[in-house]
Structures are given as C-alpha cells and as structure tokens.
PDB file as gemmi writes it, atoms N, CA and C in Angstrom:
CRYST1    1.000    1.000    1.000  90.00  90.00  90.00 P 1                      
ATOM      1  N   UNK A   1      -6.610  -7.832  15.491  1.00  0.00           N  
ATOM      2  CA  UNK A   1      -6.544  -6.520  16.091  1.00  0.00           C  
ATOM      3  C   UNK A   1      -5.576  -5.610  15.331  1.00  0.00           C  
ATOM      4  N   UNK A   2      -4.314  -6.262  15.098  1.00  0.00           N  
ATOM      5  CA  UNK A   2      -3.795  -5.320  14.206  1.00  0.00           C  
ATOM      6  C   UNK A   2      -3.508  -4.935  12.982  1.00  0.00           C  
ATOM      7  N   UNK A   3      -4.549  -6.265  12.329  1.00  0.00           N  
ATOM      8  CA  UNK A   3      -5.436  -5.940  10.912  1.00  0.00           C  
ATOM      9  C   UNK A   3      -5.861  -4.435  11.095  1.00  0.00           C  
ATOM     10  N   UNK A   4      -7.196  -4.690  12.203  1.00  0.00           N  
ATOM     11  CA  UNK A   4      -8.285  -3.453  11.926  1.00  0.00           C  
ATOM     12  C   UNK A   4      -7.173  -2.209  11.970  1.00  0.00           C  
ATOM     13  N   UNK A   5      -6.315  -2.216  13.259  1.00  0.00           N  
ATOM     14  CA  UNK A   5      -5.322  -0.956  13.187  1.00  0.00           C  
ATOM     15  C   UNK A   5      -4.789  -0.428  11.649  1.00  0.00           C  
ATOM     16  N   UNK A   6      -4.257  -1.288  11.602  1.00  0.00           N  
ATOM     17  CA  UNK A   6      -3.576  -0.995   9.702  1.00  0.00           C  
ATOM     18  C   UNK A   6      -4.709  -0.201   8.670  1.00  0.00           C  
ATOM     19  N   UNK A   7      -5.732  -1.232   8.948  1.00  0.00           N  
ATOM     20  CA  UNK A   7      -6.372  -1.168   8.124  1.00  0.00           C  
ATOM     21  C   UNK A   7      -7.781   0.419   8.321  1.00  0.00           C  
ATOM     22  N   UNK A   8      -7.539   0.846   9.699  1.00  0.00           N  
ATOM     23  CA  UNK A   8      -7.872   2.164  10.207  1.00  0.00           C  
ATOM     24  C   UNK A   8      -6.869   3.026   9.238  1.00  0.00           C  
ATOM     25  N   UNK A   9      -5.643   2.862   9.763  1.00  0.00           N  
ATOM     26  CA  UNK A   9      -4.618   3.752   9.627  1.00  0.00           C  
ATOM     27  C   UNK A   9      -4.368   3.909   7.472  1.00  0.00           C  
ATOM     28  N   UNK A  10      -4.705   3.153   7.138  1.00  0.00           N  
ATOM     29  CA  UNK A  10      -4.971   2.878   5.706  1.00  0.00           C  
ATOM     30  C   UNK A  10      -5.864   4.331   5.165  1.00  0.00           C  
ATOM     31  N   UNK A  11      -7.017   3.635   5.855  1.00  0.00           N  
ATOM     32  CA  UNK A  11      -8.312   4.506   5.479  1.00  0.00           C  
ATOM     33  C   UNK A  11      -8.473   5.775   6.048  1.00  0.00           C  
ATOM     34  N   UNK A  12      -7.303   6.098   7.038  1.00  0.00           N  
ATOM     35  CA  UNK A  12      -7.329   7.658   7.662  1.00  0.00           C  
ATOM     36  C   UNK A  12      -6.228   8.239   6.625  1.00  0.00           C  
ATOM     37  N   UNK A  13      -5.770   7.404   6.223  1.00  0.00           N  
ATOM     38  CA  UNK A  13      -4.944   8.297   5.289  1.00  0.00           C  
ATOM     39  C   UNK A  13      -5.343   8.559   3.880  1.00  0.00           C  
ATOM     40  N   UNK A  14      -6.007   7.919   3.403  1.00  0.00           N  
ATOM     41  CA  UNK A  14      -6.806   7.765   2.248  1.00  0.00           C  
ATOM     42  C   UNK A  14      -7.940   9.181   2.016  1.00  0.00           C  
ATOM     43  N   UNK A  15      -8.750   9.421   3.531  1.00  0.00           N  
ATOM     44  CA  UNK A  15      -9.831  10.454   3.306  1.00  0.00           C  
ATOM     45  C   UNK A  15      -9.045  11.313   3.719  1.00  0.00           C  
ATOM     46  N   UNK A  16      -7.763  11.102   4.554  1.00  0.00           N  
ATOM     47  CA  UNK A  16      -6.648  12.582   4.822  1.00  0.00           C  
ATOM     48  C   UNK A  16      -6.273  13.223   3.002  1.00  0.00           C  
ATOM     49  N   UNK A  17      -5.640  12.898   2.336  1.00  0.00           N  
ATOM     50  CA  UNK A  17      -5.723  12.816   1.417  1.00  0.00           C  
ATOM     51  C   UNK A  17      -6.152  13.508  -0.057  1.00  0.00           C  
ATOM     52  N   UNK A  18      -7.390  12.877  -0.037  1.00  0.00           N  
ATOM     53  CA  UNK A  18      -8.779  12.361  -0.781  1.00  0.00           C  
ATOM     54  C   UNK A  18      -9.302  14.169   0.147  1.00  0.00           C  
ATOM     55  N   UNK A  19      -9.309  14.279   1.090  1.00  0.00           N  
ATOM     56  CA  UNK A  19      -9.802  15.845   1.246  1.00  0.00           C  
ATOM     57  C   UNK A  19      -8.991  16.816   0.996  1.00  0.00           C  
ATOM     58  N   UNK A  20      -7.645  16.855   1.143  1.00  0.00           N  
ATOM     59  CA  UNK A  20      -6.189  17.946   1.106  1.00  0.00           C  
ATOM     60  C   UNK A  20      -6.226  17.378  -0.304  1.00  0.00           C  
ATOM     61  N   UNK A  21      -6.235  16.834  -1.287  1.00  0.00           N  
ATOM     62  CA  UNK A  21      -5.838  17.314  -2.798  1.00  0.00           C  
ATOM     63  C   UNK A  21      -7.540  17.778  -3.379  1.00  0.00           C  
ATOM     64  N   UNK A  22      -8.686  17.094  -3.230  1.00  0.00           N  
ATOM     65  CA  UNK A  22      -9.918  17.046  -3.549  1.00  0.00           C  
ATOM     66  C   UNK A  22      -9.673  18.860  -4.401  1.00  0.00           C  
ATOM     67  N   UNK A  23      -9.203  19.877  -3.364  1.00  0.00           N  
ATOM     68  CA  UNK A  23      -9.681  21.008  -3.483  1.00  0.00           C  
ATOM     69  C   UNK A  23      -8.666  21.579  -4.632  1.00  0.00           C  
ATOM     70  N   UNK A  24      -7.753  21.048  -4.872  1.00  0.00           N  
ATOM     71  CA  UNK A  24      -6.125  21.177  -5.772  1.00  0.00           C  
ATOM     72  C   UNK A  24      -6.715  20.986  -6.894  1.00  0.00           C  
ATOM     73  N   UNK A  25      -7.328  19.431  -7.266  1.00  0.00           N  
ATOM     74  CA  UNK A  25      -8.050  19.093  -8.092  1.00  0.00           C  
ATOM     75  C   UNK A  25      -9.128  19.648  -8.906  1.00  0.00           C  
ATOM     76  N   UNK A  26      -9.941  20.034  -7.979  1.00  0.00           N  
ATOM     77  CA  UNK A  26     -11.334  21.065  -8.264  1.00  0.00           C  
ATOM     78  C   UNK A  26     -10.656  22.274  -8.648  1.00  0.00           C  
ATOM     79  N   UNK A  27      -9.879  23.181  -8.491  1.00  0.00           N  
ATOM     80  CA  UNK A  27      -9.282  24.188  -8.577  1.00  0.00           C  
ATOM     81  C   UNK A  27      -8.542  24.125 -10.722  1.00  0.00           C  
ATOM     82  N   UNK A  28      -7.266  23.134 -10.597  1.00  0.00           N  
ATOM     83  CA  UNK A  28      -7.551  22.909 -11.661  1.00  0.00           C  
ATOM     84  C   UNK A  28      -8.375  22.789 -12.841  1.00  0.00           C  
ATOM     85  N   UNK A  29      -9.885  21.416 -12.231  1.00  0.00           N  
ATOM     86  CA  UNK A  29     -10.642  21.396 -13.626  1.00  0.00           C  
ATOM     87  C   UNK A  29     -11.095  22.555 -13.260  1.00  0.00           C  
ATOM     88  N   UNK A  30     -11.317  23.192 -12.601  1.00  0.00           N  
ATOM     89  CA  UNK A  30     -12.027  25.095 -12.806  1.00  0.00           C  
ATOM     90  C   UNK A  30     -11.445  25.926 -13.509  1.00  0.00           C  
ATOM     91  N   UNK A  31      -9.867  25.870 -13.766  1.00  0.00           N  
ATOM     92  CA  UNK A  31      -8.939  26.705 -14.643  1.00  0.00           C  
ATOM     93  C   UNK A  31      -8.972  25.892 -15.890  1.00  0.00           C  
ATOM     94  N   UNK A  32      -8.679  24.755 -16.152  1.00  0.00           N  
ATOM     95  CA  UNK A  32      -8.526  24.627 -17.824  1.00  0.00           C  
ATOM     96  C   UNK A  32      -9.601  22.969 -17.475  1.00  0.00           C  
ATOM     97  N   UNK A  33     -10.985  23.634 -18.446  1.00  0.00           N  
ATOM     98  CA  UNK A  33     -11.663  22.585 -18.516  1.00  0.00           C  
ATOM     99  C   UNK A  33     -11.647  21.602 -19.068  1.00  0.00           C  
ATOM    100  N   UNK A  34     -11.165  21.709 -20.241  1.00  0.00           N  
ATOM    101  CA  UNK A  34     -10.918  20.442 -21.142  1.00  0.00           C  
ATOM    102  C   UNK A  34      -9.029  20.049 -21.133  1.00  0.00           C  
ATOM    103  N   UNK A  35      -8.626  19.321 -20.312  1.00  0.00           N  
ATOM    104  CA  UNK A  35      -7.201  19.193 -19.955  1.00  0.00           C  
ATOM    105  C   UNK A  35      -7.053  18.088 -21.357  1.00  0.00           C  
ATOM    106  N   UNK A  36      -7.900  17.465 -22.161  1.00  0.00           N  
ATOM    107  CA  UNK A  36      -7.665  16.424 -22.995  1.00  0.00           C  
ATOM    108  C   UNK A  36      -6.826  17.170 -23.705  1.00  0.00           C  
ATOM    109  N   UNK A  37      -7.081  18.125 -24.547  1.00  0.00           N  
ATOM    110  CA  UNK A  37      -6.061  18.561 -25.666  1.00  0.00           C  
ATOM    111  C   UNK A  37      -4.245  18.770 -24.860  1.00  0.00           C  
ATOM    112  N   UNK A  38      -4.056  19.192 -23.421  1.00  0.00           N  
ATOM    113  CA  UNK A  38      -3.281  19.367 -23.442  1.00  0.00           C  
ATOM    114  C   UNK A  38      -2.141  18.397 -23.483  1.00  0.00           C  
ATOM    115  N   UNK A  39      -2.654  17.094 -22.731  1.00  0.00           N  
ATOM    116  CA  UNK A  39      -2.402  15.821 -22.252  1.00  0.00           C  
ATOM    117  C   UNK A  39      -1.996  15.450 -23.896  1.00  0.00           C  
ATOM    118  N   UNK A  40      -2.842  15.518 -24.751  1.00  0.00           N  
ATOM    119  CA  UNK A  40      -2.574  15.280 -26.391  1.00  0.00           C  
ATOM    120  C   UNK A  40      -1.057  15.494 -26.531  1.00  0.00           C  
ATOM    121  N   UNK A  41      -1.234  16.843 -26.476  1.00  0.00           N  
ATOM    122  CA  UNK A  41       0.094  17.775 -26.884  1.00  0.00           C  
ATOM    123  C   UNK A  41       1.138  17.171 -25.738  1.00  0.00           C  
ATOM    124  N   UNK A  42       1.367  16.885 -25.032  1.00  0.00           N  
ATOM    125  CA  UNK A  42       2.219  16.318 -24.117  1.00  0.00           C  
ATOM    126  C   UNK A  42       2.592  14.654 -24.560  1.00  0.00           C  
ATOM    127  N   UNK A  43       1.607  13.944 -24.601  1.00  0.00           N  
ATOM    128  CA  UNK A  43       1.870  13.119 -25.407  1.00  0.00           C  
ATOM    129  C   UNK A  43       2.320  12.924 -27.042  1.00  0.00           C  
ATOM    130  N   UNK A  44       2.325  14.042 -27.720  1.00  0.00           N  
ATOM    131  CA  UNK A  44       2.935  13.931 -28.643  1.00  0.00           C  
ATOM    132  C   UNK A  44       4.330  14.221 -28.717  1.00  0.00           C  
ATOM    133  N   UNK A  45       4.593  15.325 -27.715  1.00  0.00           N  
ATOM    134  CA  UNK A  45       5.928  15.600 -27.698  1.00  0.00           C  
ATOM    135  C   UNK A  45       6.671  14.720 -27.447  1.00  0.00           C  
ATOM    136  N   UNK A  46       6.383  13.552 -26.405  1.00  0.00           N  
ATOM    137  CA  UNK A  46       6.871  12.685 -25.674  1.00  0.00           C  
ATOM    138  C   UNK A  46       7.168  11.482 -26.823  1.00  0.00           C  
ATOM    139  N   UNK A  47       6.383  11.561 -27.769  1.00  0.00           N  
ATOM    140  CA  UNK A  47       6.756  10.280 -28.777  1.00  0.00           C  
ATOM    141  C   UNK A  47       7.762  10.836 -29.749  1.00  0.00           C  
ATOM    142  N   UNK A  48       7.500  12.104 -29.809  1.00  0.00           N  
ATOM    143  CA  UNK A  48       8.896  12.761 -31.065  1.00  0.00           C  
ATOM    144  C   UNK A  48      10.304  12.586 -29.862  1.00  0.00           C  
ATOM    145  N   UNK A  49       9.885  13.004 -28.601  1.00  0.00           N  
ATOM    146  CA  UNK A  49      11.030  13.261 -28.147  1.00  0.00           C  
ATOM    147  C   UNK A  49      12.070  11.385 -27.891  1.00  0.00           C  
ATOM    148  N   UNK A  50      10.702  11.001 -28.047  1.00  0.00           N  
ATOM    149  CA  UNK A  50      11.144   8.948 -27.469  1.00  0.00           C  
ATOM    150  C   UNK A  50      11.916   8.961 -29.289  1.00  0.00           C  
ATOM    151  N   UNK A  51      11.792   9.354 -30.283  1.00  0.00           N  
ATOM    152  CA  UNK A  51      12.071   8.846 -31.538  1.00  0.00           C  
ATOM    153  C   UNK A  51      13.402   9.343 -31.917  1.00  0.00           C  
ATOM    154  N   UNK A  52      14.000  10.735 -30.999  1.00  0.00           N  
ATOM    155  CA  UNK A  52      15.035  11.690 -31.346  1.00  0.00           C  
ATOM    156  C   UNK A  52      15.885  10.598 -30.199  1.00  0.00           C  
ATOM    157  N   UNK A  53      15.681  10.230 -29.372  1.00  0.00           N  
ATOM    158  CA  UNK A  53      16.569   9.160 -28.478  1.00  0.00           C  
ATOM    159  C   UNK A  53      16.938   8.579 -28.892  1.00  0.00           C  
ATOM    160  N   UNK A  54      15.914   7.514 -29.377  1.00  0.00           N  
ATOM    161  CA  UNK A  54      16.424   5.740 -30.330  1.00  0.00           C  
ATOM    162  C   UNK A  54      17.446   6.684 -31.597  1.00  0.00           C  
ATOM    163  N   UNK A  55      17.208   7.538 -32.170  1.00  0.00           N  
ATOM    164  CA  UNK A  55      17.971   7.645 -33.508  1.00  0.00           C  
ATOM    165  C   UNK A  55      19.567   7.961 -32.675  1.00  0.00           C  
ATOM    166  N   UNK A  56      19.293   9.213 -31.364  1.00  0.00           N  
ATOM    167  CA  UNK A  56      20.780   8.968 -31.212  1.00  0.00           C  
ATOM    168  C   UNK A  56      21.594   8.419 -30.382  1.00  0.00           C  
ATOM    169  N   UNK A  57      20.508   7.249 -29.956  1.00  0.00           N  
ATOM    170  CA  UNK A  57      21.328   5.968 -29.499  1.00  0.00           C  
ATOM    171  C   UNK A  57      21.871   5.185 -30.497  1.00  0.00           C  
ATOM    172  N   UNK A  58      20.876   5.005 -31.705  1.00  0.00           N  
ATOM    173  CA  UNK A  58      21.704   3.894 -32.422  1.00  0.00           C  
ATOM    174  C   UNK A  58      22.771   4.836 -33.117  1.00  0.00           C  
ATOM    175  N   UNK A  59      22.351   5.861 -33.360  1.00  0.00           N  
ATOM    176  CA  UNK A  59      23.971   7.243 -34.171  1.00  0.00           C  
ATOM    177  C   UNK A  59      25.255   7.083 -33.170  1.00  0.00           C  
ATOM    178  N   UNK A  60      25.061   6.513 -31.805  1.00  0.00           N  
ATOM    179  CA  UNK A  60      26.124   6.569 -30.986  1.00  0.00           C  
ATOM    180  C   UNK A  60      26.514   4.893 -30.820  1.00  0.00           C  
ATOM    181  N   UNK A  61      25.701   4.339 -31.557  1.00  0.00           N  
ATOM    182  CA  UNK A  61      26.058   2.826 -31.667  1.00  0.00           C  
ATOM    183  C   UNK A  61      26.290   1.948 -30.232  1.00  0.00           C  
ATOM    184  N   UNK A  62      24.670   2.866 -29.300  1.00  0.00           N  
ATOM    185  CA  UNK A  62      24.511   2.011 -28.420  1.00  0.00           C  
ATOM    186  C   UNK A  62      23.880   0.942 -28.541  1.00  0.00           C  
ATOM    187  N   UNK A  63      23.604  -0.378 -28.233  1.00  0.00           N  
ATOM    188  CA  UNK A  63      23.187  -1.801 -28.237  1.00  0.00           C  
ATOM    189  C   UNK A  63      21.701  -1.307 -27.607  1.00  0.00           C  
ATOM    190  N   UNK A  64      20.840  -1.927 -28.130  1.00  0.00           N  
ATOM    191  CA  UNK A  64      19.542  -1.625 -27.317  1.00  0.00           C  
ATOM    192  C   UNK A  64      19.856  -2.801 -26.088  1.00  0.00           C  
ATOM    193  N   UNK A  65      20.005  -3.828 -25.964  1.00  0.00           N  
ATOM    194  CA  UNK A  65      20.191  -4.919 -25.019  1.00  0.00           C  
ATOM    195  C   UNK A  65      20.881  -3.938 -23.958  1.00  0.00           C  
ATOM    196  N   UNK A  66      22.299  -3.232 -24.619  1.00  0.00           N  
ATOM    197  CA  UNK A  66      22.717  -2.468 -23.273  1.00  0.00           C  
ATOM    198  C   UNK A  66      21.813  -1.766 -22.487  1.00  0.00           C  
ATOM    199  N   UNK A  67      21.371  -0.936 -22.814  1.00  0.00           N  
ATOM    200  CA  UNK A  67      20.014   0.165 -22.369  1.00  0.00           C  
ATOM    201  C   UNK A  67      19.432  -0.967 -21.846  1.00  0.00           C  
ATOM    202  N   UNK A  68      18.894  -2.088 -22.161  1.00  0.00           N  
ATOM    203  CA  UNK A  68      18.060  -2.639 -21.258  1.00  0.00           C  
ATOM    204  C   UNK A  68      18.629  -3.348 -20.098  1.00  0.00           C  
ATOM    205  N   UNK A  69      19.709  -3.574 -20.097  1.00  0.00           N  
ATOM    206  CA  UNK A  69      21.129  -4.131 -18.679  1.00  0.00           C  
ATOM    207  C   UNK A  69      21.248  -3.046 -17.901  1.00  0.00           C  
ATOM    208  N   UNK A  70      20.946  -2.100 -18.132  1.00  0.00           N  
ATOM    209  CA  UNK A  70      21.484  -0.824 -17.299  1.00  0.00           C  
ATOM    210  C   UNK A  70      20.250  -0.734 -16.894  1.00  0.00           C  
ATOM    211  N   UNK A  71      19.180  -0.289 -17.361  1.00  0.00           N  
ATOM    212  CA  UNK A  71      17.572  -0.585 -16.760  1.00  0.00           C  
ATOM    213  C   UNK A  71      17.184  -1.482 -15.417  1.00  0.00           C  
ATOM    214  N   UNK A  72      17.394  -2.521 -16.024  1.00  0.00           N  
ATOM    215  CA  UNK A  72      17.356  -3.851 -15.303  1.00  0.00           C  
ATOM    216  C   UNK A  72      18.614  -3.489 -13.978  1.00  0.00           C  
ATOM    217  N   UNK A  73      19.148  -3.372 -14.295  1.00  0.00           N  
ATOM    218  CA  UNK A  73      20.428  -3.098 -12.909  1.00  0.00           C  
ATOM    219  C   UNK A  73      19.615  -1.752 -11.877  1.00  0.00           C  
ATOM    220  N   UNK A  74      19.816  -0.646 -12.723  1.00  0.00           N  
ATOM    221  CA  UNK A  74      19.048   0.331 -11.401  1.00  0.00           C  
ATOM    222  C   UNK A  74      17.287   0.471 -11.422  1.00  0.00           C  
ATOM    223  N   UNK A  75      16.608  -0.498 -11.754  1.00  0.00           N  
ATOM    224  CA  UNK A  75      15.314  -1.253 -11.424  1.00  0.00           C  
ATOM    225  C   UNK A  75      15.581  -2.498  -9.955  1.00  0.00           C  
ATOM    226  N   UNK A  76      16.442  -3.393 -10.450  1.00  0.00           N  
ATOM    227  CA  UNK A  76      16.946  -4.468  -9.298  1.00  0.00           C  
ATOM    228  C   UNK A  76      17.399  -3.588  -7.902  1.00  0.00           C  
ATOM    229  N   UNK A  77      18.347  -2.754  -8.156  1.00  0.00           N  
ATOM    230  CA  UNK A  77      19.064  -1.860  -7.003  1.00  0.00           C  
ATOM    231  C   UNK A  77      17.940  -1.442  -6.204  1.00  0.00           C  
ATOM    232  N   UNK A  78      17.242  -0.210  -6.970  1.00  0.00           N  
ATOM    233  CA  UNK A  78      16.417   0.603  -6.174  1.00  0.00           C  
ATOM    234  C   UNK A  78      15.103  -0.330  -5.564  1.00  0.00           C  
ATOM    235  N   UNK A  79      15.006  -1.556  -6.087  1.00  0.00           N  
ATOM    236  CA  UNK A  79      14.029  -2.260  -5.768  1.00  0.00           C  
ATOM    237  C   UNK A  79      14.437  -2.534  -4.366  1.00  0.00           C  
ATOM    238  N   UNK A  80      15.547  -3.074  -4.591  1.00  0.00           N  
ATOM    239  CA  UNK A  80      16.135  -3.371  -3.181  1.00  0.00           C  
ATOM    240  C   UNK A  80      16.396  -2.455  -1.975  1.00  0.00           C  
ATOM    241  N   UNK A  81      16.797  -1.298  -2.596  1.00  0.00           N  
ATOM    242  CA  UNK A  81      16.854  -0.472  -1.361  1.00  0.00           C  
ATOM    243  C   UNK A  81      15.240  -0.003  -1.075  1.00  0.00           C  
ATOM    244  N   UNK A  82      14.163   0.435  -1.888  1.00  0.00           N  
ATOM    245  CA  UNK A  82      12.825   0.076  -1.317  1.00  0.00           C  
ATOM    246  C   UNK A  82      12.398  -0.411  -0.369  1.00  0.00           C  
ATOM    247  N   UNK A  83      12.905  -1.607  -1.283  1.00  0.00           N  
ATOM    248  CA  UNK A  83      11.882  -3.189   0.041  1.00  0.00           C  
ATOM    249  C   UNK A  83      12.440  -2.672   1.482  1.00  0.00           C  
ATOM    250  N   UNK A  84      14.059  -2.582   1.019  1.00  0.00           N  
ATOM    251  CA  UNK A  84      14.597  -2.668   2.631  1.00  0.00           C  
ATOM    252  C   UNK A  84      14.297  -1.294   3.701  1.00  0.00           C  
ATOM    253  N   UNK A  85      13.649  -0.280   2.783  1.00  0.00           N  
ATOM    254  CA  UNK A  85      13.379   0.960   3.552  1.00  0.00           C  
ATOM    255  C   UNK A  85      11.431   1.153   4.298  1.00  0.00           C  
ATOM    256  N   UNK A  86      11.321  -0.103   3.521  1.00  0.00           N  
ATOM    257  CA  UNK A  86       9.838  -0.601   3.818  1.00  0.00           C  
ATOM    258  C   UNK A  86       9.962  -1.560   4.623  1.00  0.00           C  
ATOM    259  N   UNK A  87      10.741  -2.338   4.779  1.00  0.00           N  
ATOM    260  CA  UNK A  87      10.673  -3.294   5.792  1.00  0.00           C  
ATOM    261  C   UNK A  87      11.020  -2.792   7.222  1.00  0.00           C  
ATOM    262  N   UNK A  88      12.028  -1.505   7.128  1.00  0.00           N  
ATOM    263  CA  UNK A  88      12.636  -0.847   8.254  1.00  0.00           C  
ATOM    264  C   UNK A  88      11.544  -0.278   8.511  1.00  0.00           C  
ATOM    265  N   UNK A  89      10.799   0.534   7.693  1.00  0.00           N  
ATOM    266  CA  UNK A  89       9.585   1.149   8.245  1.00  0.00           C  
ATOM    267  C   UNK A  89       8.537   0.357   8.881  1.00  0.00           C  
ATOM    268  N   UNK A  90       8.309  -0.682   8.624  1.00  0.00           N  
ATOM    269  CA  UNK A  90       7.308  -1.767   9.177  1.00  0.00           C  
ATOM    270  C   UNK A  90       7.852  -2.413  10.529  1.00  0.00           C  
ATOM    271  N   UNK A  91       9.200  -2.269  10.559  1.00  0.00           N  
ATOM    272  CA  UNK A  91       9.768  -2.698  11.739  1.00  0.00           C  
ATOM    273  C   UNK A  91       9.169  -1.766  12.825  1.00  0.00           C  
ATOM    274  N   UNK A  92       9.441  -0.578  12.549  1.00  0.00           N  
ATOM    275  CA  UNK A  92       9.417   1.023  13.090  1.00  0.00           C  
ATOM    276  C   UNK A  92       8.301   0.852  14.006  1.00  0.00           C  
ATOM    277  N   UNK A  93       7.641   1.004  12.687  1.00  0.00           N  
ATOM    278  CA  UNK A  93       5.739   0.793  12.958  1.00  0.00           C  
ATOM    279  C   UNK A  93       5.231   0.007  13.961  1.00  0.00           C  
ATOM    280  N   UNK A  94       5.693  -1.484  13.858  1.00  0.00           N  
ATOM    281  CA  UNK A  94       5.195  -2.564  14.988  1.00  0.00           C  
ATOM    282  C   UNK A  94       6.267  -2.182  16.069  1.00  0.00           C  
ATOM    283  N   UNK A  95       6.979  -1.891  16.067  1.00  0.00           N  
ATOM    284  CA  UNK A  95       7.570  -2.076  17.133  1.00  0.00           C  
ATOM    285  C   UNK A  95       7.202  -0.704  18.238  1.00  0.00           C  
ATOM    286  N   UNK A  96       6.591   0.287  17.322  1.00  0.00           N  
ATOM    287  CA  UNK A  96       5.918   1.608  18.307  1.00  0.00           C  
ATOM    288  C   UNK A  96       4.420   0.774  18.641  1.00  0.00           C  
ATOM    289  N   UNK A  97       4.035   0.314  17.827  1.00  0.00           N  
ATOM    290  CA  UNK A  97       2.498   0.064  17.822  1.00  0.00           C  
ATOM    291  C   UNK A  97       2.107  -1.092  19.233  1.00  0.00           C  
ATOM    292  N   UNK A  98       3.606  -2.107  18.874  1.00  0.00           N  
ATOM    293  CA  UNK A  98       3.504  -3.125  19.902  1.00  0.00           C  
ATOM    294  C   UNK A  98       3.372  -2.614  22.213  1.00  0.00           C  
ATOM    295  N   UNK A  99       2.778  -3.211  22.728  1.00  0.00           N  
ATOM    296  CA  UNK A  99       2.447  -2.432  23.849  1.00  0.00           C  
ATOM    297  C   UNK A  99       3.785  -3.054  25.127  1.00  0.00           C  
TER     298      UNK A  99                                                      
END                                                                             
C-alpha cells in the first residue's frame, strides 16, 4: 500500500513537472534552433578554462593528490549531510502519511 502511495506520488510529480517545464523547453528550441553550436562553444571554453587551472595550480605548486583530499572531504561531508536531510525527510513523510 505504501509502495503504490510513493510510487503515485513519484509519478504525480514527474507529469507535474514534465508539463510546467515542457513549455520552457519548447519556448527555447523555438528561439535558438540549433543549440549544438552553442553547447560547442561552451564546451570549449570550459576545456581552455580546465587547462588555465592545472597550469596555475601546478605555478602555485599545488599537489594534485591535495586537490583530490579536499574533493574527497567536501564530497564525504555534503554526502552526509544529504543522506541525513533525506532521511529526516522520509521520516517527515511516513510519519504524516502514517494514520
């Protein structure tokens, strides 16, 4: 029973959604039809701009390992405060849902 609920509440939010952006969407490809070139150009910037980093990380004689400890630390953190803001919410949830 409180599969199907979830799994209602899933799919009402999905075509909630799926109808409130549908028209955002359509609106866009109606203004710039071919979005490929721009996405290009965005992606290129993004690799010059990734190449001007690494040069002045290593010019500042940061450790790449560091950059990846500091990653790894506020990846672990925020993971954690996530889960735990999802689990509070699921608490929330059953415990309104429960009769």
């Amino acid at each position: 029973m409180i599969s199907a609920i979830i799994q209602g509440i899933f799919n009402f939010i999905i075509i909630f959604f799926d109808t409130l952006l549908s028209p955002v969407v359509n609106a866009l490809l109606a203004l710039f039809p071919d979005l490929l070139v721009y996405f290009t150009h965005i992606n290129t910037f993004l690799d010059y701009m990734l190449e001007y980093v690494a040069l002045c990380r290593n010019l500042l004689f940061i450790p790449h390992t560091a950059i990846i400890l500091l990653l790894d630390y506020f990846t672990i953190k925020y993971t954690i405060y996530l889960t735990a803001l999802a689990v509070k919410f699921g608490i929330t949830i059953y415990n309104k849902l429960k009769p």
